Coordinates of C-alpha atoms in Angstrom, one line a residue:
X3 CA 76.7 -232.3 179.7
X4 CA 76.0 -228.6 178.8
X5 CA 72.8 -229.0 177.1
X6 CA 71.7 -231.7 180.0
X7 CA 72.2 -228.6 182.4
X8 CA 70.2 -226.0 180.3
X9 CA 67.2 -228.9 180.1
X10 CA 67.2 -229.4 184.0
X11 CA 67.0 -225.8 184.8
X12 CA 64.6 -224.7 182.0
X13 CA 60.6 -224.9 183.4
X14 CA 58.8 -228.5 183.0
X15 CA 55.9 -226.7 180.6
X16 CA 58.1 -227.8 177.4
X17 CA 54.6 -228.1 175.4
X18 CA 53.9 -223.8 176.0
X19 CA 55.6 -221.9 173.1
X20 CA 57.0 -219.4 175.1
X21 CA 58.3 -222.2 177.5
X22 CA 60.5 -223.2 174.3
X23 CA 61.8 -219.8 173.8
X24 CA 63.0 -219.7 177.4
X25 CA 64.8 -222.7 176.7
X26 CA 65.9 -221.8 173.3
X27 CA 67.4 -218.3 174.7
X28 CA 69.1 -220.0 177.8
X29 CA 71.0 -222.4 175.5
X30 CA 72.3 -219.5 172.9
X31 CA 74.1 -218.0 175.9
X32 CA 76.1 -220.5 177.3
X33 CA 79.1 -220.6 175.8
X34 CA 79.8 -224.6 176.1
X35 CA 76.7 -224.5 174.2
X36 CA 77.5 -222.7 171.2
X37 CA 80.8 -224.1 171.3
X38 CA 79.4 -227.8 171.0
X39 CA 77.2 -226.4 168.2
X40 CA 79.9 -224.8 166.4
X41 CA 81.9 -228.5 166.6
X42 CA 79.2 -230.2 165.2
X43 CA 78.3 -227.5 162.8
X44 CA 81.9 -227.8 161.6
X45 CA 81.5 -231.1 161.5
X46 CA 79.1 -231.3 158.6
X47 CA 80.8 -228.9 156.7
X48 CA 81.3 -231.1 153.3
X49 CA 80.0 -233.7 154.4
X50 CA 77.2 -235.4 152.1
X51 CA 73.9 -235.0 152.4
X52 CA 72.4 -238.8 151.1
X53 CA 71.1 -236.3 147.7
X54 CA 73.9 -237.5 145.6
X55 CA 73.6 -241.7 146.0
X56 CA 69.9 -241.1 145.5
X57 CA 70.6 -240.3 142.0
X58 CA 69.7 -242.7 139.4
X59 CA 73.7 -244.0 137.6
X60 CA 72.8 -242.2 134.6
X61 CA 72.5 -238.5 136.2
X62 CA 75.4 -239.3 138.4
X63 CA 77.7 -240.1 135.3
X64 CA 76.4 -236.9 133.7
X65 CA 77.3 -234.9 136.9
X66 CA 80.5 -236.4 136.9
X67 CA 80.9 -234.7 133.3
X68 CA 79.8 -231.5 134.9
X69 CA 82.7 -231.8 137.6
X70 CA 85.1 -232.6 135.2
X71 CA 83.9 -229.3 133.2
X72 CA 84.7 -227.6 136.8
X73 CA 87.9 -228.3 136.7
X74 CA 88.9 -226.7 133.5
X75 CA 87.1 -224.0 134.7
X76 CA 89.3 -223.7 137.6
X77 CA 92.6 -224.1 134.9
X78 CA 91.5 -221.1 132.8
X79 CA 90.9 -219.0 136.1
X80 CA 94.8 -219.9 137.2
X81 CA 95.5 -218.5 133.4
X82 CA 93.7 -215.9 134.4
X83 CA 94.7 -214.8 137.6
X84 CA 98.8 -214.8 136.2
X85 CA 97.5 -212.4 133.3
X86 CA 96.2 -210.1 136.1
X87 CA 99.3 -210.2 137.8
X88 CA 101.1 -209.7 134.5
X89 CA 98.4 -206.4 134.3
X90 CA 99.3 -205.4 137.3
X91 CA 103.2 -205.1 136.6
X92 CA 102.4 -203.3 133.4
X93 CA 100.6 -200.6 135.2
X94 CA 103.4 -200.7 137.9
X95 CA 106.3 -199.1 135.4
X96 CA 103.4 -196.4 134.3
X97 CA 102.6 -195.3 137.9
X98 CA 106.6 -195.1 138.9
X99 CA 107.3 -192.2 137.5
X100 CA 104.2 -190.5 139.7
X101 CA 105.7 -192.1 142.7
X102 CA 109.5 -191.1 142.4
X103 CA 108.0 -187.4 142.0
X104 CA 106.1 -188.1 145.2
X105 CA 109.4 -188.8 146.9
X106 CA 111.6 -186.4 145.3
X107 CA 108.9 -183.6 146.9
X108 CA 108.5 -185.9 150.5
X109 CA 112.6 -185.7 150.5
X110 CA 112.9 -182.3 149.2
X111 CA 114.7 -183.5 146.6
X112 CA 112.1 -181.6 144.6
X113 CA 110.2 -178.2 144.8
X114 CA 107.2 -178.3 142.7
X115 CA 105.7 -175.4 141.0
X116 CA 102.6 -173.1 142.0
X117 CA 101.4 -174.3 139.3
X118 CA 101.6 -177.7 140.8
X119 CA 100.8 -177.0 143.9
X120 CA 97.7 -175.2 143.2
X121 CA 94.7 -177.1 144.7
X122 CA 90.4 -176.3 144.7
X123 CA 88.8 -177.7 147.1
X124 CA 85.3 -178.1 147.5
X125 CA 84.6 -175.6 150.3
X126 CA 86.0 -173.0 148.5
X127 CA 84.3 -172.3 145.9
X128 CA 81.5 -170.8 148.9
X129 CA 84.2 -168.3 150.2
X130 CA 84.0 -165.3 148.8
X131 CA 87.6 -163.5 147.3
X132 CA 87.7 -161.4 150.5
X133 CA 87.6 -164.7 152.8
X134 CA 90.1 -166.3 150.6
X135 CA 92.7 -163.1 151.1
X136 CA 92.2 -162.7 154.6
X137 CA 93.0 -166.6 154.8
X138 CA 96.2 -166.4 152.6
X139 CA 97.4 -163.7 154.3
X140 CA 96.9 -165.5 157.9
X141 CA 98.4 -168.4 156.5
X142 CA 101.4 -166.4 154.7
X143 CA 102.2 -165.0 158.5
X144 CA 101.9 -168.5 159.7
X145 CA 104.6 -169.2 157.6
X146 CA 106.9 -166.4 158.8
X147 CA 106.4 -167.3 161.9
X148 CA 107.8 -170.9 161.3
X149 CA 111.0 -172.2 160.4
X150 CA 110.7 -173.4 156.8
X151 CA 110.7 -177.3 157.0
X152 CA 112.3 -179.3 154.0
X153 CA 109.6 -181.0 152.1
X154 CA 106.8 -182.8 153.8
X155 CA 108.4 -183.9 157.2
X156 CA 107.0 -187.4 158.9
X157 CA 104.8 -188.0 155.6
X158 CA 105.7 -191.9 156.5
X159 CA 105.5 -191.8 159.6
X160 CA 102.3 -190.0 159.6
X161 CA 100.5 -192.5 157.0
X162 CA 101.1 -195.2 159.7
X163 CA 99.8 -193.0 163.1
X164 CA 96.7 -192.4 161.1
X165 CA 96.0 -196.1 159.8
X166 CA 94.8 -198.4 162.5
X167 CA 96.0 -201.3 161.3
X168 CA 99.5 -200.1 161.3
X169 CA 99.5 -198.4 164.6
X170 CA 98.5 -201.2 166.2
X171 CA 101.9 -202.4 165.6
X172 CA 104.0 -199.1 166.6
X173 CA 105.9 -198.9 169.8
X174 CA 107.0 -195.4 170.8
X175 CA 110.9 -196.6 169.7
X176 CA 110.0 -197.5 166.6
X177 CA 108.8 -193.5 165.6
X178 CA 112.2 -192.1 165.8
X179 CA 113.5 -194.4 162.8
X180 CA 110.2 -194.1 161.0
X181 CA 110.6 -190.3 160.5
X182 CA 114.2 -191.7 158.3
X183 CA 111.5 -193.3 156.0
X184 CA 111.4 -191.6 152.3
X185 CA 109.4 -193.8 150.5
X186 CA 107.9 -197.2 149.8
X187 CA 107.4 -199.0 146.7
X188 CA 106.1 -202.4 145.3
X189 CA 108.2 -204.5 143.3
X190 CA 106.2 -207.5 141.2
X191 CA 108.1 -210.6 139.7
X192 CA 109.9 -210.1 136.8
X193 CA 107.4 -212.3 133.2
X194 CA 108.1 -215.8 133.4
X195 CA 109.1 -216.1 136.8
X196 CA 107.1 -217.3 140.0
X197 CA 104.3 -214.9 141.3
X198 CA 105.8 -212.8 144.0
X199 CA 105.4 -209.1 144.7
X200 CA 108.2 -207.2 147.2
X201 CA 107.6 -204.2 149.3
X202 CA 110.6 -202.5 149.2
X203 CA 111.1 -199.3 152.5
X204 CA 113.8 -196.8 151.7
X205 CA 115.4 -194.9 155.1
X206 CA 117.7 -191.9 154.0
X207 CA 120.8 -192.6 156.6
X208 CA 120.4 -192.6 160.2
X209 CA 122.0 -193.8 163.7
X210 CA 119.5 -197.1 164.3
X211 CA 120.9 -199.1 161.3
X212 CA 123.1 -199.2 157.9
X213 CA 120.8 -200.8 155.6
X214 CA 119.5 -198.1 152.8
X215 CA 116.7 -200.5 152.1
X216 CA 114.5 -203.1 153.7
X217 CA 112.0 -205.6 151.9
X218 CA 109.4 -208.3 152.4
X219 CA 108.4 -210.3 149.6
X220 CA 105.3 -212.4 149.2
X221 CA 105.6 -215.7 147.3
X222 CA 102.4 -216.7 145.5
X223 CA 101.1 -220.0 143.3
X224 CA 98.2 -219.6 141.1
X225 CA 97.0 -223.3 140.2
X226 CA 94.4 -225.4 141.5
X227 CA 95.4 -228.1 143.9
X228 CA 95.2 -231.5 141.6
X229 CA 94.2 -232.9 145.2
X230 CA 91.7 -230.5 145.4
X231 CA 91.2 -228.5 142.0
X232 CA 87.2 -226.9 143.5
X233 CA 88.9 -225.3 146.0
X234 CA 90.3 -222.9 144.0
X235 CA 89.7 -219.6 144.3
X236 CA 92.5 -217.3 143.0
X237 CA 96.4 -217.1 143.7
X238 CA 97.6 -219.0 146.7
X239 CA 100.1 -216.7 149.2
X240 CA 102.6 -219.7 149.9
X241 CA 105.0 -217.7 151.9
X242 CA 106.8 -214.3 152.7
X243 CA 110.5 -213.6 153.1
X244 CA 111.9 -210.6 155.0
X245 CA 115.6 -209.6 155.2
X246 CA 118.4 -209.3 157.8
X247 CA 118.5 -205.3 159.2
X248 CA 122.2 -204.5 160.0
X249 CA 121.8 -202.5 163.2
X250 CA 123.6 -200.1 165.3
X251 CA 125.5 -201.6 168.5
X252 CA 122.7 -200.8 171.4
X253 CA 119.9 -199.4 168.8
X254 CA 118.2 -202.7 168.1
X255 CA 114.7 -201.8 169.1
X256 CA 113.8 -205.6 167.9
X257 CA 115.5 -207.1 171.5
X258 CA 115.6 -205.8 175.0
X259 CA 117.4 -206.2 178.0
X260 CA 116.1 -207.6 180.8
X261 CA 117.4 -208.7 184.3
X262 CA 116.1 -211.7 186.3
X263 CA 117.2 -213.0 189.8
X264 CA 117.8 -216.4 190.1
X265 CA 117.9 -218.3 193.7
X266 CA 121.1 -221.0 193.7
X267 CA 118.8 -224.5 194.6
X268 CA 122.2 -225.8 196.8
X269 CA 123.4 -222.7 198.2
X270 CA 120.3 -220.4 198.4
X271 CA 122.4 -217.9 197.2
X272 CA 120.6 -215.1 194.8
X273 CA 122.5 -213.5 191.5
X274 CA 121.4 -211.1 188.6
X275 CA 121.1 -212.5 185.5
X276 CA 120.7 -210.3 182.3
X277 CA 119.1 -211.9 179.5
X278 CA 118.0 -210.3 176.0
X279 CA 114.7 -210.9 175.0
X280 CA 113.0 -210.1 171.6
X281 CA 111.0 -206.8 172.1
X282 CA 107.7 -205.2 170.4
X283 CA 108.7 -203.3 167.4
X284 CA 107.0 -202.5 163.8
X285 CA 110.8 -203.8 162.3
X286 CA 109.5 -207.6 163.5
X287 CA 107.3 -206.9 160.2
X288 CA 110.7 -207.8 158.5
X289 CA 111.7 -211.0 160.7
X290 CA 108.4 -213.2 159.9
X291 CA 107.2 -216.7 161.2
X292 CA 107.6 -219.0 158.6
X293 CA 104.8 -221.2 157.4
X294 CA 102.7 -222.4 154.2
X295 CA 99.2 -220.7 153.9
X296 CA 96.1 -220.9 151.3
X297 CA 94.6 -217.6 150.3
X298 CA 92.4 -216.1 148.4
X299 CA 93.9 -212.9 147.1
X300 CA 90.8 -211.1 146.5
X301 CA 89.7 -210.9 150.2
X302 CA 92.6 -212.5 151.1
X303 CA 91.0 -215.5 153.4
X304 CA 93.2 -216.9 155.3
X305 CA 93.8 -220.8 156.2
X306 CA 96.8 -221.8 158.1
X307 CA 98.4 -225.2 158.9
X308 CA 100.2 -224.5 162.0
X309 CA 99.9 -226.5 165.5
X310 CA 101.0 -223.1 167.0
X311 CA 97.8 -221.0 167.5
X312 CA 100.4 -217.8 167.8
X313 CA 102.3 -218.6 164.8
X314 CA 98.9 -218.5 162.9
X315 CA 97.6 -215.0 164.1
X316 CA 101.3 -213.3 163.6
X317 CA 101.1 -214.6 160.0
X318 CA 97.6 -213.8 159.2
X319 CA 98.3 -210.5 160.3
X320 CA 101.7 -209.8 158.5
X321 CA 99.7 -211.4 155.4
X322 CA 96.9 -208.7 156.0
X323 CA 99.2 -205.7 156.4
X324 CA 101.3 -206.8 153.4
X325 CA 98.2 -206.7 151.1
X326 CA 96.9 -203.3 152.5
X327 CA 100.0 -201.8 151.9
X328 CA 100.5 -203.2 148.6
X329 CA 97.1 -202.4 148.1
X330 CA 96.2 -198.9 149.5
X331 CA 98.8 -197.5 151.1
X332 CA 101.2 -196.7 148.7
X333 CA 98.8 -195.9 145.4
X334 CA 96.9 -193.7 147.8
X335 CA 99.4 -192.5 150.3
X336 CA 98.7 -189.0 150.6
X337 CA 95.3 -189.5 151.4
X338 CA 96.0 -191.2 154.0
X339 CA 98.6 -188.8 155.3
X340 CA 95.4 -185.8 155.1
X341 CA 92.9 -188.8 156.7
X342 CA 90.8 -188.5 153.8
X343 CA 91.2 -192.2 152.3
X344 CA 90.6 -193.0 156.4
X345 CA 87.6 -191.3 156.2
X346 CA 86.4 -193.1 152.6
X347 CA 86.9 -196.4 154.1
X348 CA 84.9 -195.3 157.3
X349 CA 82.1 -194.4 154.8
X350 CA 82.4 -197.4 153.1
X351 CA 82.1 -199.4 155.8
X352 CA 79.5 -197.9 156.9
X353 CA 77.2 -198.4 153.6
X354 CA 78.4 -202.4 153.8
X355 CA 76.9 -202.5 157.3
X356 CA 73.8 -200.4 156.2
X357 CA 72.9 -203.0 153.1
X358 CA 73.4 -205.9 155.4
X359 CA 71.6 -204.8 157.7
X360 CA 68.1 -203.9 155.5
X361 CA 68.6 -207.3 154.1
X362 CA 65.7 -209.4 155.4
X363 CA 68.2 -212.6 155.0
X364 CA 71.1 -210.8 156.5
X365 CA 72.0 -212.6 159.8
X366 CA 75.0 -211.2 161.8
X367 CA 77.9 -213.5 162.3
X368 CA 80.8 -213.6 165.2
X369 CA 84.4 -213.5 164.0
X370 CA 86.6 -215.2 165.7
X371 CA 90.1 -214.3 164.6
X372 CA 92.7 -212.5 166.3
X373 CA 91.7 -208.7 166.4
X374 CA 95.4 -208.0 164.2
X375 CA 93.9 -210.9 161.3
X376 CA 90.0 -210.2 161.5
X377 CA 89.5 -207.3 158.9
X378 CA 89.3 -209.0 155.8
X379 CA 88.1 -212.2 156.6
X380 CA 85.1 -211.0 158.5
X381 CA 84.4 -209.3 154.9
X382 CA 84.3 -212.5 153.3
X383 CA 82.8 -214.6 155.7

């Protein structure tokens, strides 16, 4: 046993404090430990503590009125939850028209005005008018000096390099299709029908694949579980769908060739065999595992059912890049295209850490999800 171990080596002085710390510090860092600890922590998780039965009947009927109250509690949040989503759509159709403007000037579809283009920021109200001509005209022979670009070239594929949670999942491959990317939009369920929002990519054409558009759409429930109506806590995600990309012959960055020698067991002999294997790519985004999950939209906390410990880290992450896209990248895209939305979150961050930290109850806790999952539910643990 683990904790028989730590006892035998620890010094036979167990009634000196200090002796106790020893002891107490040896413990904490072995791993079989803490692991045991966790088990049985886990273990009482729910459980009862013996407070309830010592009730008298007549305060544990009353209670059992309170829980009962709980549970239409949890049926007007549901109600709730849909209007938000019903919200959400509303404000969709008044924010598209500043999104297809967005695109039209990405695409150069558009040229917008110096009126539109005009732009104060911060530091320059300091410069004096001098400064600010001798900049213009340095950037003015910049400009001669370059070939004029149409609209803003990479914008996409920019956004992505400069968020790390998107990164993470480009390969070098991928970034020659990515620079075909125009635009990205969210699509939410049509009234009356099943929660769902659909990310939907547009790609002007290009050599890698036909498809004009690829989506991903995230099926949601919000009800409490009549098996389980406390554990509610906001719209459940119960799946995601992707779609079938119709590529090129030989530009499928999704698969790769490989070539393995295999040794005859009768003859000995040795021949090449060339097998395709699937490949790292950011377009796996639209091929995802399938499984049920229970989430809490809000900080989106994840709880899978799956015996495969892979399967459950590839969709908690695709669950947590779904939301941030849905979420930030495409209201605030721009921003993160000039860093400055990278640089908000940094700060707030930062100030989350900072509070916790001069918190005299604040203790810190180890996350243990996959590093592609962990962002969010760290938050709420």
């Amino acid at each position: 046993c683990p904790v028989h171990s730590v006892l035998d080596e620890a010094p036979s002085q167990s009634g000196h404090d200090s002796c106790s710390c020893q002891l107490t510090v040896q413990m904490m860092r072995n791993p079989q430990v803490l692991a045991a600890l966790q088990e049985r922590l886990d273990g009482l998780v729910g459980s009862p503590s013996g407070y309830m039965e010592s009730l008298p009947k007549v305060v544990k009927r009353r209670v059992n009125a309170l829980k009962n109250l709980q549970v239409k509690c949890a049926h007007i949040e549901a109600k709730f939850y849909e209007e938000v989503h019903e919200l959400e759509r509303k404000y969709a159709a008044l924010y598209q028209p500043l999104f297809e403007k967005r695109s039209d000037i990405i695409k150069a579809a558009y040229e917008p005005t110096d009126e539109e283009c005009e732009w104060k920021a911060d530091e320059e109200e300091e410069l004096t008018e001098d400064m600010k001509e001798k900049a213009k005209v340095e950037e003015e022979k910049k400009d001669e000096e370059k070939e004029d670009p149409r609209g803003v070239p990479d914008f996409w594929l920019t956004v992505f390099k400069n968020v790390d949670l998107l990164s993470d999942m480009l390969q070098e491959h991928d970034e020659p299709i990515l620079k075909h990317l125009q635009d990205i939009k969210v699509k939410f369920s049509d009234p009356d029908q099943p929660m769902s929002f659909t990310l939907e990519f547009y790609f002007e054409p290009n050599d890698f694949f036909t498809n004009r558009m690829l989506t991903k759409t995230y099926k949601m429930r919000s009800e409490p579980d009549e098996a389980d109506p406390f554990s509610f806590d906001g719209p459940e995600i119960m799946g995601c769908t992707g779609c079938q990309i119709d590529w090129t012959k030989g530009k499928n960055v999704t698969l790769k060739t490989i070539k393995k020698k295999q040794k005859h067991k009768g003859r000995g002999t040795v021949r090449t065999v060339t097998k395709t294997v699937p490949n790292d790519s950011f377009f796996n985004f639209f091929s995802p595992p399938e499984g049920r999950s229970s989430t809490n939209p809000g900080l989106y906390r994840r709880s899978y059912f799956f015996s495969d410990e892979d399967s459950e880290a590839v969709l908690a992450a695709d669950f947590e890049i779904g939301h941030f896209i849905r979420e930030r990248i495409v209201p605030r895209a721009v921003l993160y295209f000039t860093g400055e939305a990278i640089e908000d979150d940094d700060d707030d961050e930062g100030e989350e850490e900072a509070d916790e930290e001069n918190d005299p109850d604040y203790e810190p806790k180890v996350c243990t999800q996959p590093q592609s999952a962990r962002v969010e539910t760290c938050r709420s643990q």
